[in-house]
mmCIF file of C-alpha atoms in Angstrom:
data_model
loop_
_atom_site.group_PDB
_atom_site.id
_atom_site.type_symbol
_atom_site.label_atom_id
_atom_site.label_comp_id
_atom_site.label_asym_id
_atom_site.label_seq_id
_atom_site.Cartn_x
_atom_site.Cartn_y
_atom_site.Cartn_z
ATOM 1 C CA MET E 26 319.287 18.681 10.132
ATOM 2 C CA GLY E 27 316.197 17.910 8.372
ATOM 3 C CA PHE E 28 313.285 16.209 10.230
ATOM 4 C CA PHE E 29 313.757 12.830 8.071
ATOM 5 C CA ASP E 30 317.744 12.771 8.776
ATOM 6 C CA GLY E 31 317.177 10.814 12.075
ATOM 7 C CA LEU E 32 314.633 8.553 10.599
ATOM 8 C CA TRP E 33 316.435 7.356 7.486
ATOM 9 C CA PRO E 34 320.427 8.613 7.882
ATOM 10 C CA ALA E 35 321.228 7.134 4.499
ATOM 11 C CA ARG E 36 319.050 9.605 2.597
ATOM 12 C CA ALA E 37 320.359 12.816 5.109
ATOM 13 C CA ALA E 38 322.651 13.676 1.986
ATOM 14 C CA GLN E 39 319.495 14.434 -0.375
ATOM 15 C CA PHE E 40 318.692 17.379 2.066
ATOM 16 C CA ASP E 41 322.244 18.917 1.732
ATOM 17 C CA SER E 42 322.023 22.898 1.251
ATOM 18 C CA GLY E 43 323.837 25.955 1.767
ATOM 19 C CA ASN E 44 325.079 26.760 5.055
ATOM 20 C CA GLY E 45 324.336 30.497 5.178
ATOM 21 C CA THR E 46 327.537 31.443 6.672
ATOM 22 C CA SER E 47 327.778 34.621 4.383
ATOM 23 C CA SER E 48 325.901 37.635 4.509
ATOM 24 C CA ALA E 49 322.210 37.881 4.167
ATOM 25 C CA VAL E 50 320.197 39.634 1.178
ATOM 26 C CA VAL E 51 317.386 41.289 2.969
ATOM 27 C CA LEU E 52 314.146 41.390 0.600
ATOM 28 C CA SER E 53 311.968 44.675 1.455
ATOM 29 C CA LYS E 54 309.515 46.583 -0.368
ATOM 30 C CA ARG E 55 312.283 48.746 -2.036
ATOM 31 C CA ASN E 56 314.477 45.942 -2.910
ATOM 32 C CA ALA E 57 311.848 43.033 -3.532
ATOM 33 C CA THR E 58 313.568 40.763 -5.973
ATOM 34 C CA VAL E 59 316.780 38.345 -6.173
ATOM 35 C CA SER E 60 317.767 36.048 -9.003
ATOM 36 C CA LEU E 61 319.131 32.750 -8.025
ATOM 37 C CA SER E 62 320.761 32.491 -11.254
ATOM 38 C CA LYS E 63 322.799 35.246 -11.015
ATOM 39 C CA GLN E 64 324.631 34.205 -7.633
ATOM 40 C CA GLY E 65 324.888 30.594 -9.055
ATOM 41 C CA ALA E 66 322.239 28.923 -6.649
ATOM 42 C CA LEU E 67 321.021 26.414 -9.400
ATOM 43 C CA SER E 68 321.990 23.231 -8.120
ATOM 44 C CA GLY E 69 321.399 21.175 -5.140
ATOM 45 C CA ASN E 70 318.589 21.867 -2.654
ATOM 46 C CA LEU E 71 317.112 24.972 -1.870
ATOM 47 C CA ARG E 72 316.047 25.364 1.826
ATOM 48 C CA VAL E 73 313.275 27.339 2.781
ATOM 49 C CA ASN E 74 312.847 27.892 6.596
ATOM 50 C CA LEU E 75 309.886 29.370 8.764
ATOM 51 C CA SER E 76 310.842 30.540 12.083
ATOM 52 C CA TRP E 77 308.733 32.635 14.602
ATOM 53 C CA ARG E 78 308.727 33.828 18.363
ATOM 54 C CA MET E 79 305.934 35.327 19.970
ATOM 55 C CA ARG E 80 306.046 39.066 20.924
ATOM 56 C CA THR E 81 304.120 41.384 23.383
ATOM 57 C CA SER E 82 302.464 44.599 22.400
ATOM 58 C CA ASP E 83 304.802 47.678 21.964
ATOM 59 C CA ILE E 84 303.460 49.217 25.017
ATOM 60 C CA GLU E 85 303.757 45.900 26.972
ATOM 61 C CA GLY E 86 307.477 44.945 25.667
ATOM 62 C CA ARG E 87 308.684 48.593 27.176
ATOM 63 C CA SER E 88 307.242 48.281 30.346
ATOM 64 C CA ARG E 89 308.453 44.762 30.753
ATOM 65 C CA GLN E 90 312.015 45.696 29.354
ATOM 66 C CA SER E 91 312.346 48.734 31.541
ATOM 67 C CA GLY E 92 311.145 46.345 34.414
ATOM 68 C CA ARG E 93 313.782 43.865 33.626
ATOM 69 C CA LEU E 94 316.369 46.312 33.814
ATOM 70 C CA ARG E 95 315.712 47.224 37.343
ATOM 71 C CA ARG E 96 315.308 43.491 38.071
ATOM 72 C CA PRO E 97 318.210 41.813 36.034
ATOM 73 C CA LEU E 98 317.365 38.143 36.997
ATOM 74 C CA GLN E 99 314.308 38.425 35.246
ATOM 75 C CA LEU E 100 316.196 38.647 31.663
ATOM 76 C CA PHE E 101 316.323 34.848 32.089
ATOM 77 C CA GLN E 102 312.557 34.088 32.808
ATOM 78 C CA PRO E 103 310.469 33.637 29.664
ATOM 79 C CA GLU E 104 307.726 36.182 28.814
ATOM 80 C CA VAL E 105 304.067 35.469 28.973
ATOM 81 C CA VAL E 106 302.649 36.473 25.826
ATOM 82 C CA GLN E 107 298.746 37.693 26.036
ATOM 83 C CA ALA E 108 296.395 38.871 23.755
ATOM 84 C CA HIS E 109 294.219 41.929 23.942
ATOM 85 C CA THR E 110 291.646 39.937 25.870
ATOM 86 C CA GLN E 111 294.452 38.869 28.236
ATOM 87 C CA GLY E 112 294.141 35.480 27.697
ATOM 88 C CA VAL E 113 297.256 33.474 26.431
ATOM 89 C CA VAL E 114 298.030 33.389 22.662
ATOM 90 C CA ASN E 115 298.370 30.050 20.954
ATOM 91 C CA VAL E 116 299.633 30.384 17.605
ATOM 92 C CA ASP E 117 300.335 27.426 15.174
ATOM 93 C CA LEU E 118 302.058 29.011 12.035
ATOM 94 C CA ASP E 119 302.378 26.495 9.323
ATOM 95 C CA LEU E 120 304.742 26.886 5.771
ATOM 96 C CA GLY E 121 303.139 25.784 2.571
ATOM 97 C CA CYS E 122 304.183 25.912 -1.183
ATOM 98 C CA MET E 123 301.854 26.179 -4.199
ATOM 99 C CA TYR E 124 303.453 25.366 -7.435
ATOM 100 C CA GLU E 125 302.924 25.013 -11.132
ATOM 101 C CA LEU E 126 305.130 22.734 -13.227
ATOM 102 C CA THR E 127 305.872 23.436 -16.741
ATOM 103 C CA ASP E 128 303.780 20.357 -17.769
ATOM 104 C CA GLY E 129 300.773 22.296 -16.276
ATOM 105 C CA THR E 130 300.365 20.246 -13.138
ATOM 106 C CA LYS E 131 299.445 22.251 -9.910
ATOM 107 C CA GLY E 132 299.377 21.493 -6.217
ATOM 108 C CA VAL E 133 300.398 22.349 -2.919
ATOM 109 C CA VAL E 134 302.817 20.992 -0.207
ATOM 110 C CA GLN E 135 301.670 21.901 3.037
ATOM 111 C CA PRO E 136 301.524 19.863 6.832
ATOM 112 C CA LEU E 137 297.633 20.417 6.562
ATOM 113 C CA GLY E 138 296.549 17.071 4.769
ATOM 114 C CA ASN E 139 299.822 15.455 5.389
ATOM 115 C CA LEU E 140 300.673 16.923 1.546
ATOM 116 C CA LEU E 141 304.733 16.793 2.246
ATOM 117 C CA GLY E 142 305.762 16.453 -1.313
ATOM 118 C CA ASP E 143 308.540 14.357 -2.844
ATOM 119 C CA LEU E 144 312.123 15.905 -3.534
ATOM 120 C CA ASN E 145 313.256 13.184 -6.201
ATOM 121 C CA SER E 146 309.879 12.855 -8.349
ATOM 122 C CA PRO E 147 307.215 15.583 -8.988
ATOM 123 C CA PRO E 148 306.833 18.072 -7.391
ATOM 124 C CA TYR E 149 310.340 18.032 -6.441
ATOM 125 C CA ILE E 150 309.310 19.923 -3.390
ATOM 126 C CA ARG E 151 309.478 18.303 -0.011
ATOM 127 C CA LEU E 152 308.083 19.531 3.488
ATOM 128 C CA SER E 153 310.246 18.158 6.380
ATOM 129 C CA GLY E 154 307.891 18.153 9.006
ATOM 130 C CA ASP E 155 305.090 20.153 11.246
ATOM 131 C CA ASP E 156 306.163 22.466 13.987
ATOM 132 C CA ARG E 157 303.375 23.338 15.988
ATOM 133 C CA PHE E 158 305.147 25.306 18.791
ATOM 134 C CA GLY E 159 307.434 27.375 17.332
ATOM 135 C CA ALA E 160 310.558 25.833 18.007
ATOM 136 C CA PRO E 161 313.782 27.066 17.207
ATOM 137 C CA SER E 162 314.322 24.886 14.047
ATOM 138 C CA GLY E 163 310.787 25.886 12.712
ATOM 139 C CA GLU E 164 309.420 24.269 9.694
ATOM 140 C CA THR E 165 311.366 23.909 6.417
ATOM 141 C CA VAL E 166 310.688 23.228 2.682
ATOM 142 C CA TYR E 167 313.192 21.689 0.372
ATOM 143 C CA VAL E 168 313.106 22.639 -3.298
ATOM 144 C CA ASN E 169 315.271 20.278 -5.844
ATOM 145 C CA LEU E 170 316.947 22.992 -7.751
ATOM 146 C CA ASP E 171 318.522 20.305 -9.884
ATOM 147 C CA GLN E 172 314.934 19.844 -11.129
ATOM 148 C CA ARG E 173 314.702 23.634 -11.676
ATOM 149 C CA ASP E 174 313.597 23.061 -15.548
ATOM 150 C CA GLN E 175 310.443 21.549 -14.178
ATOM 151 C CA PHE E 176 309.277 24.559 -12.063
ATOM 152 C CA LYS E 177 306.947 27.119 -13.709
ATOM 153 C CA ARG E 178 306.327 29.167 -10.686
ATOM 154 C CA LEU E 179 306.138 28.699 -6.943
ATOM 155 C CA LEU E 180 304.134 30.620 -3.974
ATOM 156 C CA PHE E 181 305.253 30.154 -0.536
ATOM 157 C CA PHE E 182 302.882 31.168 2.160
ATOM 158 C CA VAL E 183 302.295 31.041 5.822
ATOM 159 C CA TYR E 184 298.890 30.507 7.590
ATOM 160 C CA ILE E 185 297.616 30.403 11.069
ATOM 161 C CA TYR E 186 295.911 26.639 11.441
ATOM 162 C CA ASP E 187 292.633 26.934 13.629
ATOM 163 C CA ARG E 188 293.981 29.469 16.370
ATOM 164 C CA THR E 189 293.306 33.115 17.105
ATOM 165 C CA PRO E 190 294.913 35.320 14.358
ATOM 166 C CA ALA E 191 297.820 37.012 15.698
ATOM 167 C CA PHE E 192 300.176 37.970 13.053
ATOM 168 C CA ASP E 193 300.939 41.295 14.535
ATOM 169 C CA ARG E 194 301.814 39.209 17.769
ATOM 170 C CA THR E 195 304.260 36.963 16.145
ATOM 171 C CA HIS E 196 307.352 37.764 14.993
ATOM 172 C CA ALA E 197 307.932 35.662 12.017
ATOM 173 C CA LYS E 198 310.915 35.015 9.371
ATOM 174 C CA ILE E 199 311.591 33.205 6.057
ATOM 175 C CA THR E 200 315.109 32.482 5.397
ATOM 176 C CA LEU E 201 316.251 30.783 2.007
ATOM 177 C CA TYR E 202 319.418 28.987 2.155
ATOM 178 C CA PRO E 203 320.499 28.392 -1.424
ATOM 179 C CA GLY E 204 323.451 25.888 -2.393
ATOM 180 C CA ASN E 205 325.662 28.827 -3.191
ATOM 181 C CA GLY E 206 325.662 32.195 -2.425
ATOM 182 C CA PRO E 207 324.094 34.291 0.535
ATOM 183 C CA ARG E 208 321.132 33.467 2.710
ATOM 184 C CA ILE E 209 317.691 35.436 1.795
ATOM 185 C CA GLU E 210 315.838 36.748 4.321
ATOM 186 C CA ILE E 211 311.868 37.960 4.346
ATOM 187 C CA GLU E 212 310.292 39.330 7.535
ATOM 188 C CA LEU E 213 306.568 39.298 7.905
ATOM 189 C CA ASP E 214 306.712 42.426 9.977
ATOM 190 C CA GLU E 215 303.607 44.258 8.709
ATOM 191 C CA ARG E 216 300.905 44.703 10.983
ATOM 192 C CA ALA E 217 297.904 42.697 10.108
ATOM 193 C CA PRO E 218 296.078 41.532 13.195
ATOM 194 C CA GLN E 219 293.088 39.753 11.810
ATOM 195 C CA ALA E 220 294.984 38.219 8.986
ATOM 196 C CA ARG E 221 295.093 34.277 8.559
ATOM 197 C CA SER E 222 297.093 33.662 5.996
ATOM 198 C CA CYS E 223 300.405 35.506 4.103
ATOM 199 C CA ALA E 224 301.885 35.147 0.451
ATOM 200 C CA VAL E 225 305.539 35.622 1.444
ATOM 201 C CA PHE E 226 307.413 35.049 -1.674
ATOM 202 C CA THR E 227 307.107 33.876 -5.213
ATOM 203 C CA MET E 228 309.779 31.949 -7.321
ATOM 204 C CA GLU E 229 309.344 31.892 -11.002
ATOM 205 C CA ASN E 230 311.339 30.604 -14.054
ATOM 206 C CA VAL E 231 311.674 33.663 -16.367
ATOM 207 C CA LYS E 232 313.171 32.564 -19.516
ATOM 208 C CA GLY E 233 315.386 29.888 -17.420
ATOM 209 C CA GLU E 234 316.346 32.664 -14.834
ATOM 210 C CA LEU E 235 314.928 31.741 -11.288
ATOM 211 C CA ILE E 236 313.845 35.136 -9.650
ATOM 212 C CA VAL E 237 312.607 35.311 -6.057
ATOM 213 C CA ARG E 238 309.972 38.086 -5.355
ATOM 214 C CA ARG E 239 308.946 39.433 -1.998
ATOM 215 C CA GLU E 240 305.032 39.616 -1.550
ATOM 216 C CA VAL E 241 303.978 39.704 2.045
ATOM 217 C CA LYS E 242 300.762 40.106 1.310
ATOM 218 C CA PHE E 243 298.356 39.261 4.002
ATOM 219 C CA VAL E 244 294.681 37.951 3.662
ATOM 220 C CA TYR E 245 291.786 37.306 5.789
ATOM 221 C CA GLY E 246 291.050 33.729 4.462
ATOM 222 C CA PHE E 247 293.003 30.773 3.871
ATOM 223 C CA GLN E 248 294.651 28.942 0.690
ATOM 224 C CA SER E 249 291.606 29.242 -1.440
ATOM 225 C CA GLU E 250 291.778 33.139 -0.875
ATOM 226 C CA LEU E 251 295.942 33.067 -1.811
ATOM 227 C CA ASP E 252 294.768 30.728 -4.918
ATOM 228 C CA ARG E 253 292.468 33.495 -6.126
ATOM 229 C CA LEU E 254 294.948 36.306 -5.508
ATOM 230 C CA TYR E 255 297.706 34.373 -7.724
ATOM 231 C CA GLY E 256 295.364 32.589 -10.105
ATOM 232 C CA TYR E 257 296.294 28.905 -9.496
ATOM 233 C CA GLY E 258 292.840 27.757 -10.145
ATOM 234 C CA MET E 259 292.786 24.789 -7.785
ATOM 235 C CA GLN E 260 289.867 23.286 -5.864
ATOM 236 C CA TRP E 261 289.764 23.618 -2.070
ATOM 237 C CA GLY E 262 287.939 22.087 1.028
ATOM 238 C CA ARG E 263 288.183 22.073 4.783
ATOM 239 C CA GLY E 264 291.261 20.261 5.750
ATOM 240 C CA TYR E 265 292.285 19.174 9.425
ATOM 241 C CA LYS E 266 295.325 17.949 11.240
ATOM 242 C CA SER E 267 295.948 14.815 13.216
ATOM 243 C CA ARG E 268 295.548 15.155 16.842
ATOM 244 C CA THR E 269 299.097 14.753 18.519
#
């Protein structure tokens, strides 16, 4: 269920998407692309979900696991995740999407600046909400594939908002749920301890065929650096979230 379903039940149908019960397609360096067109996923809403959980370092993880095997009741106790300085890691991962439409319009959909987009009018992309705590539901962007002819290219990215860089301590995954065919998974599994942003995947309209390509390119800056890397040519300024 999307964030807005509970607020406007009558609008829930517009966020319908595939249930992802079939086997997943995992994009990797070796197998980096998949065609939505060839699997018949060209209608309805593509659901793009970011989920993450914190993890300890490999050494600490092994020691904790071995300790928990000796003390089985600890399996039900949550782990305290610590940074290299032994301070508690506090990470807020955000999901965003830069877009370029066929009419030349460019922009971004992201929590920062409350740029949530619109599903039924340009850019035909909508962010469901901002998850600041790593909830199981994560953050979700919906793409209206009924308007696929309006898309030239999309860049989905993840960034750490105003917190300690800790991609190497965060197990994050992007999952695409098309209206038809298997779900598509992309793991942010490369170690980049000082990075603040990651270009996860692109979706391009190539002669009418929608191609998803894994990127997983970490950068040490924010959206403007991703923009320079992919040539969107937008103007960027410092943005802030409202306090909760």
